[in-house]
Amino acid sequence: GENVEQHPSTLSVQEGDSAVIKCTYSDSASNYFPWYKQELGKRPQLIIDIRSNVGEKKDQRIAVTLNKTAKHFSLHITETQPEDSAVYFCAASFHTGTASKLTFGTGTRLQVTL
Amino acid sequence: DGGITQSPKYLFRKEGQNVTLSCEQNLNHDAMYWYRQDPGQGLRLIYYSQIVNDFQKGDIAEGYSVSREKKESFPLTVTSAQKNPTAFYLCASFRQGGSGYTFGSGTRLTVV
């Protein structure tokens, strides 16, 4: 089955700096890679996703890059703000359009300091 | 609450007792999932169902059971065979042709 590794486990940045979180996956058939943000005690929220036919996707201050050859993908947050502080999870799946079984990384706790 | 309702929010179980966690969605999503989250760990898949009356084991199904008698409902039973059930349980659903999951707000289960 799929195995997803995520690094770092904790990340502290100053407000305004950039944050980068990296994930690797094992199953070359995986074609869908979402990122979730989870605040303490709350449900994970989808913040951005990318499919294997795309190398990069941006949404305002958030971007995701995918290297299919190396089987890794990264989340980039620019101009970080205190409200970006949360736990971020990457995930991977073989996504058929009718179903998707996501395998999650172990999470990165991002702390944005003033 | 985002179309998926989990109840209860907090649940306490005595050792040796079975408990059932509720998950209901009104999003008309076909697939539903149960994940377990432990501190410092990611979400691990317990069971999933792609269609009514059908479900598959995930990575950590031992000690759990599910049913999918209706499209809207996917209850999870934590049986006495699950030796370490204290965790945060998340239910999710997925729409055919859609993107990521929609998660419920979770149930925090504690063994007392």
PDB file of C-alpha atoms in Angstrom:
ATOM      1  CA  GLY A   1       0.000   0.000   0.000  1.00  0.00           C
ATOM      2  CA  GLU A   2       0.856   3.669  -0.069  1.00  0.00           C
ATOM      3  CA  ASN A   3       3.255   5.143   2.473  1.00  0.00           C
ATOM      4  CA  VAL A   4       3.601   8.891   2.972  1.00  0.00           C
ATOM      5  CA  GLU A   5       6.444  10.509   4.894  1.00  0.00           C
ATOM      6  CA  GLN A   6       6.299  14.127   5.981  1.00  0.00           C
ATOM      7  CA  HIS A   7       9.017  16.513   7.220  1.00  0.00           C
ATOM      8  CA  PRO A   8       9.617  18.393   9.385  1.00  0.00           C
ATOM      9  CA  SER A   9       7.420  17.386  12.297  1.00  0.00           C
ATOM     10  CA  THR A  10       7.625  20.892  13.753  1.00  0.00           C
ATOM     11  CA  LEU A  11       8.430  24.183  12.082  1.00  0.00           C
ATOM     12  CA  SER A  12       8.750  27.615  13.636  1.00  0.00           C
ATOM     13  CA  VAL A  13       8.967  30.717  11.452  1.00  0.00           C
ATOM     14  CA  GLN A  14       8.714  34.423  12.039  1.00  0.00           C
ATOM     15  CA  GLU A  15       5.716  36.280  10.763  1.00  0.00           C
ATOM     16  CA  GLY A  16       6.284  37.289   7.158  1.00  0.00           C
ATOM     17  CA  ASP A  17       8.766  34.519   6.438  1.00  0.00           C
ATOM     18  CA  SER A  18       8.075  31.528   4.189  1.00  0.00           C
ATOM     19  CA  ALA A  19       7.384  27.980   5.352  1.00  0.00           C
ATOM     20  CA  VAL A  20       8.027  24.808   3.382  1.00  0.00           C
ATOM     21  CA  ILE A  21       6.759  21.334   4.264  1.00  0.00           C
ATOM     22  CA  LYS A  22       7.878  18.299   2.295  1.00  0.00           C
ATOM     23  CA  CYS A  23       6.312  14.894   1.678  1.00  0.00           C
ATOM     24  CA  THR A  24       7.368  11.774  -0.145  1.00  0.00           C
ATOM     25  CA  TYR A  25       5.140   8.921  -1.296  1.00  0.00           C
ATOM     26  CA  SER A  26       5.839   5.342  -2.276  1.00  0.00           C
ATOM     27  CA  ASP A  27       3.146   4.281  -4.737  1.00  0.00           C
ATOM     28  CA  SER A  28       3.888   5.498  -8.252  1.00  0.00           C
ATOM     29  CA  ALA A  29       0.198   4.986  -9.122  1.00  0.00           C
ATOM     30  CA  SER A  30      -0.863   7.779  -6.752  1.00  0.00           C
ATOM     31  CA  ASN A  31      -2.258  10.677  -8.715  1.00  0.00           C
ATOM     32  CA  TYR A  32      -3.888  12.991  -6.190  1.00  0.00           C
ATOM     33  CA  PHE A  33      -2.140  14.950  -3.444  1.00  0.00           C
ATOM     34  CA  PRO A  34      -4.165  17.160  -1.090  1.00  0.00           C
ATOM     35  CA  TRP A  35      -2.958  19.253   1.832  1.00  0.00           C
ATOM     36  CA  TYR A  36      -5.025  19.759   4.960  1.00  0.00           C
ATOM     37  CA  LYS A  37      -4.818  22.284   7.778  1.00  0.00           C
ATOM     38  CA  GLN A  38      -6.008  21.248  11.226  1.00  0.00           C
ATOM     39  CA  GLU A  39      -6.404  23.647  14.116  1.00  0.00           C
ATOM     40  CA  LEU A  40      -6.371  22.302  17.649  1.00  0.00           C
ATOM     41  CA  GLY A  41      -9.371  20.075  18.363  1.00  0.00           C
ATOM     42  CA  LYS A  42     -10.965  20.751  14.994  1.00  0.00           C
ATOM     43  CA  ARG A  43     -11.491  18.889  11.767  1.00  0.00           C
ATOM     44  CA  PRO A  44      -8.928  18.929   8.954  1.00  0.00           C
ATOM     45  CA  GLN A  45      -9.714  21.450   6.232  1.00  0.00           C
ATOM     46  CA  LEU A  46      -8.568  21.079   2.632  1.00  0.00           C
ATOM     47  CA  ILE A  47      -6.367  24.033   1.705  1.00  0.00           C
ATOM     48  CA  ILE A  48      -4.969  23.022  -1.664  1.00  0.00           C
ATOM     49  CA  ASP A  49      -4.562  19.927  -3.810  1.00  0.00           C
ATOM     50  CA  ILE A  50      -2.701  18.883  -6.920  1.00  0.00           C
ATOM     51  CA  ARG A  51      -3.098  16.131  -9.449  1.00  0.00           C
ATOM     52  CA  SER A  52      -0.284  14.223 -11.100  1.00  0.00           C
ATOM     53  CA  ASN A  53      -0.724  15.882 -14.467  1.00  0.00           C
ATOM     54  CA  VAL A  54       0.258  19.247 -12.953  1.00  0.00           C
ATOM     55  CA  GLY A  55       3.657  20.280 -11.584  1.00  0.00           C
ATOM     56  CA  GLU A  56       2.649  23.313  -9.553  1.00  0.00           C
ATOM     57  CA  LYS A  57      -0.481  24.991  -8.272  1.00  0.00           C
ATOM     58  CA  LYS A  58      -0.906  28.312  -6.468  1.00  0.00           C
ATOM     59  CA  ASP A  59      -3.673  29.858  -4.446  1.00  0.00           C
ATOM     60  CA  GLN A  60      -2.774  33.280  -3.073  1.00  0.00           C
ATOM     61  CA  ARG A  61      -0.063  32.692  -0.422  1.00  0.00           C
ATOM     62  CA  ILE A  62      -0.139  28.914  -0.754  1.00  0.00           C
ATOM     63  CA  ALA A  63       1.503  26.806  -3.422  1.00  0.00           C
ATOM     64  CA  VAL A  64       2.112  23.111  -3.932  1.00  0.00           C
ATOM     65  CA  THR A  65       4.755  21.545  -6.153  1.00  0.00           C
ATOM     66  CA  LEU A  66       4.923  17.954  -7.334  1.00  0.00           C
ATOM     67  CA  ASN A  67       7.872  15.968  -8.649  1.00  0.00           C
ATOM     68  CA  LYS A  68       6.473  12.688  -9.957  1.00  0.00           C
ATOM     69  CA  THR A  69       9.866  11.280 -10.873  1.00  0.00           C
ATOM     70  CA  ALA A  70      11.196  11.721  -7.363  1.00  0.00           C
ATOM     71  CA  LYS A  71       7.795  10.993  -5.808  1.00  0.00           C
ATOM     72  CA  HIS A  72       7.749  14.036  -3.605  1.00  0.00           C
ATOM     73  CA  PHE A  73       5.541  17.074  -3.197  1.00  0.00           C
ATOM     74  CA  SER A  74       5.825  20.206  -1.107  1.00  0.00           C
ATOM     75  CA  LEU A  75       3.645  22.894   0.433  1.00  0.00           C
ATOM     76  CA  HIS A  76       4.907  26.470   0.333  1.00  0.00           C
ATOM     77  CA  ILE A  77       3.347  29.212   2.441  1.00  0.00           C
ATOM     78  CA  THR A  78       4.614  32.735   1.806  1.00  0.00           C
ATOM     79  CA  GLU A  79       4.212  35.835   3.978  1.00  0.00           C
ATOM     80  CA  THR A  80       3.172  33.706   6.939  1.00  0.00           C
ATOM     81  CA  GLN A  81       0.700  35.107   9.448  1.00  0.00           C
ATOM     82  CA  PRO A  82      -0.120  34.036  13.026  1.00  0.00           C
ATOM     83  CA  GLU A  83      -3.384  32.476  11.795  1.00  0.00           C
ATOM     84  CA  ASP A  84      -1.324  30.070   9.687  1.00  0.00           C
ATOM     85  CA  SER A  85      -0.277  28.369  12.941  1.00  0.00           C
ATOM     86  CA  ALA A  86      -1.765  24.860  12.857  1.00  0.00           C
ATOM     87  CA  VAL A  87      -0.912  21.271  12.014  1.00  0.00           C
ATOM     88  CA  TYR A  88      -0.593  20.569   8.294  1.00  0.00           C
ATOM     89  CA  PHE A  89      -1.056  17.123   6.760  1.00  0.00           C
ATOM     90  CA  CYS A  90      -0.147  15.941   3.310  1.00  0.00           C
ATOM     91  CA  ALA A  91      -1.882  12.957   1.751  1.00  0.00           C
ATOM     92  CA  ALA A  92      -1.724  10.820  -1.358  1.00  0.00           C
ATOM     93  CA  SER A  93      -4.096   8.513  -3.158  1.00  0.00           C
ATOM     94  CA  PHE A  94      -4.933   6.801  -6.385  1.00  0.00           C
ATOM     95  CA  HIS A  95      -7.939   8.881  -7.275  1.00  0.00           C
ATOM     96  CA  THR A  96     -10.374   7.383  -9.759  1.00  0.00           C
ATOM     97  CA  GLY A  97     -13.125   9.959  -9.611  1.00  0.00           C
ATOM     98  CA  THR A  98     -15.468   7.471  -8.022  1.00  0.00           C
ATOM     99  CA  ALA A  99     -13.468   6.848  -4.888  1.00  0.00           C
ATOM    100  CA  SER A 100     -10.287   7.873  -3.192  1.00  0.00           C
ATOM    101  CA  LYS A 101      -8.492   6.255  -0.281  1.00  0.00           C
ATOM    102  CA  LEU A 102      -6.180   8.836   1.192  1.00  0.00           C
ATOM    103  CA  THR A 103      -2.999   7.933   3.046  1.00  0.00           C
ATOM    104  CA  PHE A 104      -1.851  10.753   5.310  1.00  0.00           C
ATOM    105  CA  GLY A 105       1.543  11.918   6.463  1.00  0.00           C
ATOM    106  CA  THR A 106       2.217  12.292  10.180  1.00  0.00           C
ATOM    107  CA  GLY A 107       1.730  16.056  10.180  1.00  0.00           C
ATOM    108  CA  THR A 108       3.799  19.222  10.636  1.00  0.00           C
ATOM    109  CA  ARG A 109       3.099  21.593  13.489  1.00  0.00           C
ATOM    110  CA  LEU A 110       3.698  25.097  12.148  1.00  0.00           C
ATOM    111  CA  GLN A 111       4.190  27.915  14.619  1.00  0.00           C
ATOM    112  CA  VAL A 112       4.286  31.461  13.300  1.00  0.00           C
ATOM    113  CA  THR A 113       5.837  33.814  15.825  1.00  0.00           C
ATOM    114  CA  LEU A 114       5.467  37.572  15.966  1.00  0.00           C
TER     115      LEU A 114
ATOM    116  CA  ASP B   1     -21.812  21.273  10.334  1.00  0.00           C
ATOM    117  CA  GLY B   2     -20.220  21.155   6.873  1.00  0.00           C
ATOM    118  CA  GLY B   3     -22.774  18.527   5.817  1.00  0.00           C
ATOM    119  CA  ILE B   4     -21.271  15.757   7.975  1.00  0.00           C
ATOM    120  CA  THR B   5     -22.406  15.351  11.548  1.00  0.00           C
ATOM    121  CA  GLN B   6     -20.542  13.216  14.052  1.00  0.00           C
ATOM    122  CA  SER B   7     -21.953  12.420  17.459  1.00  0.00           C
ATOM    123  CA  PRO B   8     -21.274  12.466  20.253  1.00  0.00           C
ATOM    124  CA  LYS B   9     -18.435  14.982  20.435  1.00  0.00           C
ATOM    125  CA  TYR B  10     -17.029  13.307  23.558  1.00  0.00           C
ATOM    126  CA  LEU B  11     -17.512   9.674  24.556  1.00  0.00           C
ATOM    127  CA  PHE B  12     -16.312   7.743  27.542  1.00  0.00           C
ATOM    128  CA  ARG B  13     -16.098   3.973  27.470  1.00  0.00           C
ATOM    129  CA  LYS B  14     -15.528   1.501  30.223  1.00  0.00           C
ATOM    130  CA  GLU B  15     -13.151  -1.321  29.533  1.00  0.00           C
ATOM    131  CA  GLY B  16     -14.896  -4.292  27.963  1.00  0.00           C
ATOM    132  CA  GLN B  17     -17.718  -2.180  26.590  1.00  0.00           C
ATOM    133  CA  ASN B  18     -18.717  -1.713  22.960  1.00  0.00           C
ATOM    134  CA  VAL B  19     -19.546   1.822  21.831  1.00  0.00           C
ATOM    135  CA  THR B  20     -20.903   3.164  18.558  1.00  0.00           C
ATOM    136  CA  LEU B  21     -19.896   6.454  16.969  1.00  0.00           C
ATOM    137  CA  SER B  22     -22.387   8.080  14.657  1.00  0.00           C
ATOM    138  CA  CYS B  23     -21.612   9.685  11.287  1.00  0.00           C
ATOM    139  CA  GLU B  24     -24.343  11.175   9.121  1.00  0.00           C
ATOM    140  CA  GLN B  25     -23.956  13.175   5.897  1.00  0.00           C
ATOM    141  CA  ASN B  26     -26.492  15.053   3.808  1.00  0.00           C
ATOM    142  CA  LEU B  27     -24.112  15.787   0.944  1.00  0.00           C
ATOM    143  CA  ASN B  28     -25.256  12.853  -1.191  1.00  0.00           C
ATOM    144  CA  HIS B  29     -21.667  11.599  -1.205  1.00  0.00           C
ATOM    145  CA  ASP B  30     -21.082   8.013  -2.238  1.00  0.00           C
ATOM    146  CA  ALA B  31     -17.948   7.171  -0.289  1.00  0.00           C
ATOM    147  CA  MET B  32     -17.482   7.446   3.455  1.00  0.00           C
ATOM    148  CA  TYR B  33     -14.461   6.847   5.660  1.00  0.00           C
ATOM    149  CA  TRP B  34     -13.423   6.442   9.265  1.00  0.00           C
ATOM    150  CA  TYR B  35     -10.010   7.606  10.428  1.00  0.00           C
ATOM    151  CA  ARG B  36      -8.345   7.451  13.793  1.00  0.00           C
ATOM    152  CA  GLN B  37      -6.003  10.216  14.954  1.00  0.00           C
ATOM    153  CA  ASP B  38      -3.546   9.827  17.823  1.00  0.00           C
ATOM    154  CA  PRO B  39      -1.372  12.644  19.202  1.00  0.00           C
ATOM    155  CA  GLY B  40       1.671  13.292  17.038  1.00  0.00           C
ATOM    156  CA  GLN B  41       0.440  10.939  14.359  1.00  0.00           C
ATOM    157  CA  GLY B  42      -1.386  11.330  11.127  1.00  0.00           C
ATOM    158  CA  LEU B  43      -4.806   9.987  10.291  1.00  0.00           C
ATOM    159  CA  ARG B  44      -4.981   6.233   9.954  1.00  0.00           C
ATOM    160  CA  LEU B  45      -7.745   4.573   7.957  1.00  0.00           C
ATOM    161  CA  ILE B  46     -10.015   2.183   9.861  1.00  0.00           C
ATOM    162  CA  TYR B  47     -12.768   1.342   7.369  1.00  0.00           C
ATOM    163  CA  TYR B  48     -14.232   2.817   4.232  1.00  0.00           C
ATOM    164  CA  SER B  49     -17.319   2.329   2.112  1.00  0.00           C
ATOM    165  CA  GLN B  50     -17.713   3.261  -1.518  1.00  0.00           C
ATOM    166  CA  ILE B  51     -21.347   2.245  -1.838  1.00  0.00           C
ATOM    167  CA  VAL B  52     -24.307   1.207   0.283  1.00  0.00           C
ATOM    168  CA  ASN B  53     -24.088  -2.307   1.740  1.00  0.00           C
ATOM    169  CA  ASP B  54     -20.386  -2.569   0.959  1.00  0.00           C
ATOM    170  CA  PHE B  55     -17.312  -1.642   2.975  1.00  0.00           C
ATOM    171  CA  GLN B  56     -13.608  -2.505   3.132  1.00  0.00           C
ATOM    172  CA  LYS B  57     -11.032  -2.721   5.887  1.00  0.00           C
ATOM    173  CA  GLY B  58      -8.455  -0.017   6.121  1.00  0.00           C
ATOM    174  CA  ASP B  59      -5.031  -0.227   7.699  1.00  0.00           C
ATOM    175  CA  ILE B  60      -6.135  -0.617  11.329  1.00  0.00           C
ATOM    176  CA  ALA B  61      -9.525  -2.387  11.211  1.00  0.00           C
ATOM    177  CA  GLU B  62      -8.919  -4.850  14.058  1.00  0.00           C
ATOM    178  CA  GLY B  63     -11.281  -4.223  16.969  1.00  0.00           C
ATOM    179  CA  TYR B  64     -13.668  -2.106  14.904  1.00  0.00           C
ATOM    180  CA  SER B  65     -16.807  -2.815  12.887  1.00  0.00           C
ATOM    181  CA  VAL B  66     -18.992  -0.741  10.563  1.00  0.00           C
ATOM    182  CA  SER B  67     -22.213  -0.905   8.597  1.00  0.00           C
ATOM    183  CA  ARG B  68     -23.521   0.997   5.588  1.00  0.00           C
ATOM    184  CA  GLU B  69     -27.231   0.348   5.367  1.00  0.00           C
ATOM    185  CA  LYS B  70     -28.015   3.848   4.127  1.00  0.00           C
ATOM    186  CA  LYS B  71     -26.051   6.211   1.915  1.00  0.00           C
ATOM    187  CA  GLU B  72     -26.262   8.927   4.562  1.00  0.00           C
ATOM    188  CA  SER B  73     -24.997   6.907   7.502  1.00  0.00           C
ATOM    189  CA  PHE B  74     -21.756   5.085   8.331  1.00  0.00           C
ATOM    190  CA  PRO B  75     -21.615   4.208  12.054  1.00  0.00           C
ATOM    191  CA  LEU B  76     -18.440   2.867  13.629  1.00  0.00           C
ATOM    192  CA  THR B  77     -18.508   0.413  16.542  1.00  0.00           C
ATOM    193  CA  VAL B  78     -15.458   0.223  18.760  1.00  0.00           C
ATOM    194  CA  THR B  79     -15.542  -3.248  20.250  1.00  0.00           C
ATOM    195  CA  SER B  80     -13.964  -4.605  23.412  1.00  0.00           C
ATOM    196  CA  ALA B  81     -11.379  -6.278  21.172  1.00  0.00           C
ATOM    197  CA  GLN B  82      -9.816  -2.864  20.479  1.00  0.00           C
ATOM    198  CA  LYS B  83      -7.214  -2.697  23.240  1.00  0.00           C
ATOM    199  CA  ASN B  84      -6.254   0.942  22.944  1.00  0.00           C
ATOM    200  CA  PRO B  85      -9.326   2.846  21.733  1.00  0.00           C
ATOM    201  CA  THR B  86      -8.588   6.233  23.264  1.00  0.00           C
ATOM    202  CA  ALA B  87      -8.218   8.567  20.265  1.00  0.00           C
ATOM    203  CA  PHE B  88      -9.863  11.221  18.128  1.00  0.00           C
ATOM    204  CA  TYR B  89     -12.107   9.645  15.474  1.00  0.00           C
ATOM    205  CA  LEU B  90     -12.859  11.436  12.234  1.00  0.00           C
ATOM    206  CA  CYS B  91     -15.484  10.550   9.679  1.00  0.00           C
ATOM    207  CA  ALA B  92     -15.194  11.811   6.112  1.00  0.00           C
ATOM    208  CA  SER B  93     -17.050  11.600   2.840  1.00  0.00           C
ATOM    209  CA  PHE B  94     -16.080  11.971  -0.782  1.00  0.00           C
ATOM    210  CA  ARG B  95     -18.135  13.009  -3.776  1.00  0.00           C
ATOM    211  CA  GLN B  96     -17.819  11.144  -7.034  1.00  0.00           C
ATOM    212  CA  GLY B  97     -15.936  13.416  -9.393  1.00  0.00           C
ATOM    213  CA  GLY B  98     -14.932  15.669  -6.505  1.00  0.00           C
ATOM    214  CA  SER B  99     -11.673  16.643  -4.894  1.00  0.00           C
ATOM    215  CA  GLY B 100     -10.708  16.151  -1.280  1.00  0.00           C
ATOM    216  CA  TYR B 101     -12.637  14.733   1.581  1.00  0.00           C
ATOM    217  CA  THR B 102     -15.161  16.582   3.690  1.00  0.00           C
ATOM    218  CA  PHE B 103     -14.532  15.795   7.339  1.00  0.00           C
ATOM    219  CA  GLY B 104     -16.896  15.716  10.282  1.00  0.00           C
ATOM    220  CA  SER B 105     -15.991  17.534  13.487  1.00  0.00           C
ATOM    221  CA  GLY B 106     -14.792  14.372  15.192  1.00  0.00           C
ATOM    222  CA  THR B 107     -15.521  12.279  18.286  1.00  0.00           C
ATOM    223  CA  ARG B 108     -13.017  12.113  21.107  1.00  0.00           C
ATOM    224  CA  LEU B 109     -13.226   8.681  22.732  1.00  0.00           C
ATOM    225  CA  THR B 110     -11.688   8.035  26.130  1.00  0.00           C
ATOM    226  CA  VAL B 111     -11.498   4.753  28.006  1.00  0.00           C
ATOM    227  CA  VAL B 112     -12.145   5.150  31.733  1.00  0.00           C
TER     228      VAL B 112
END
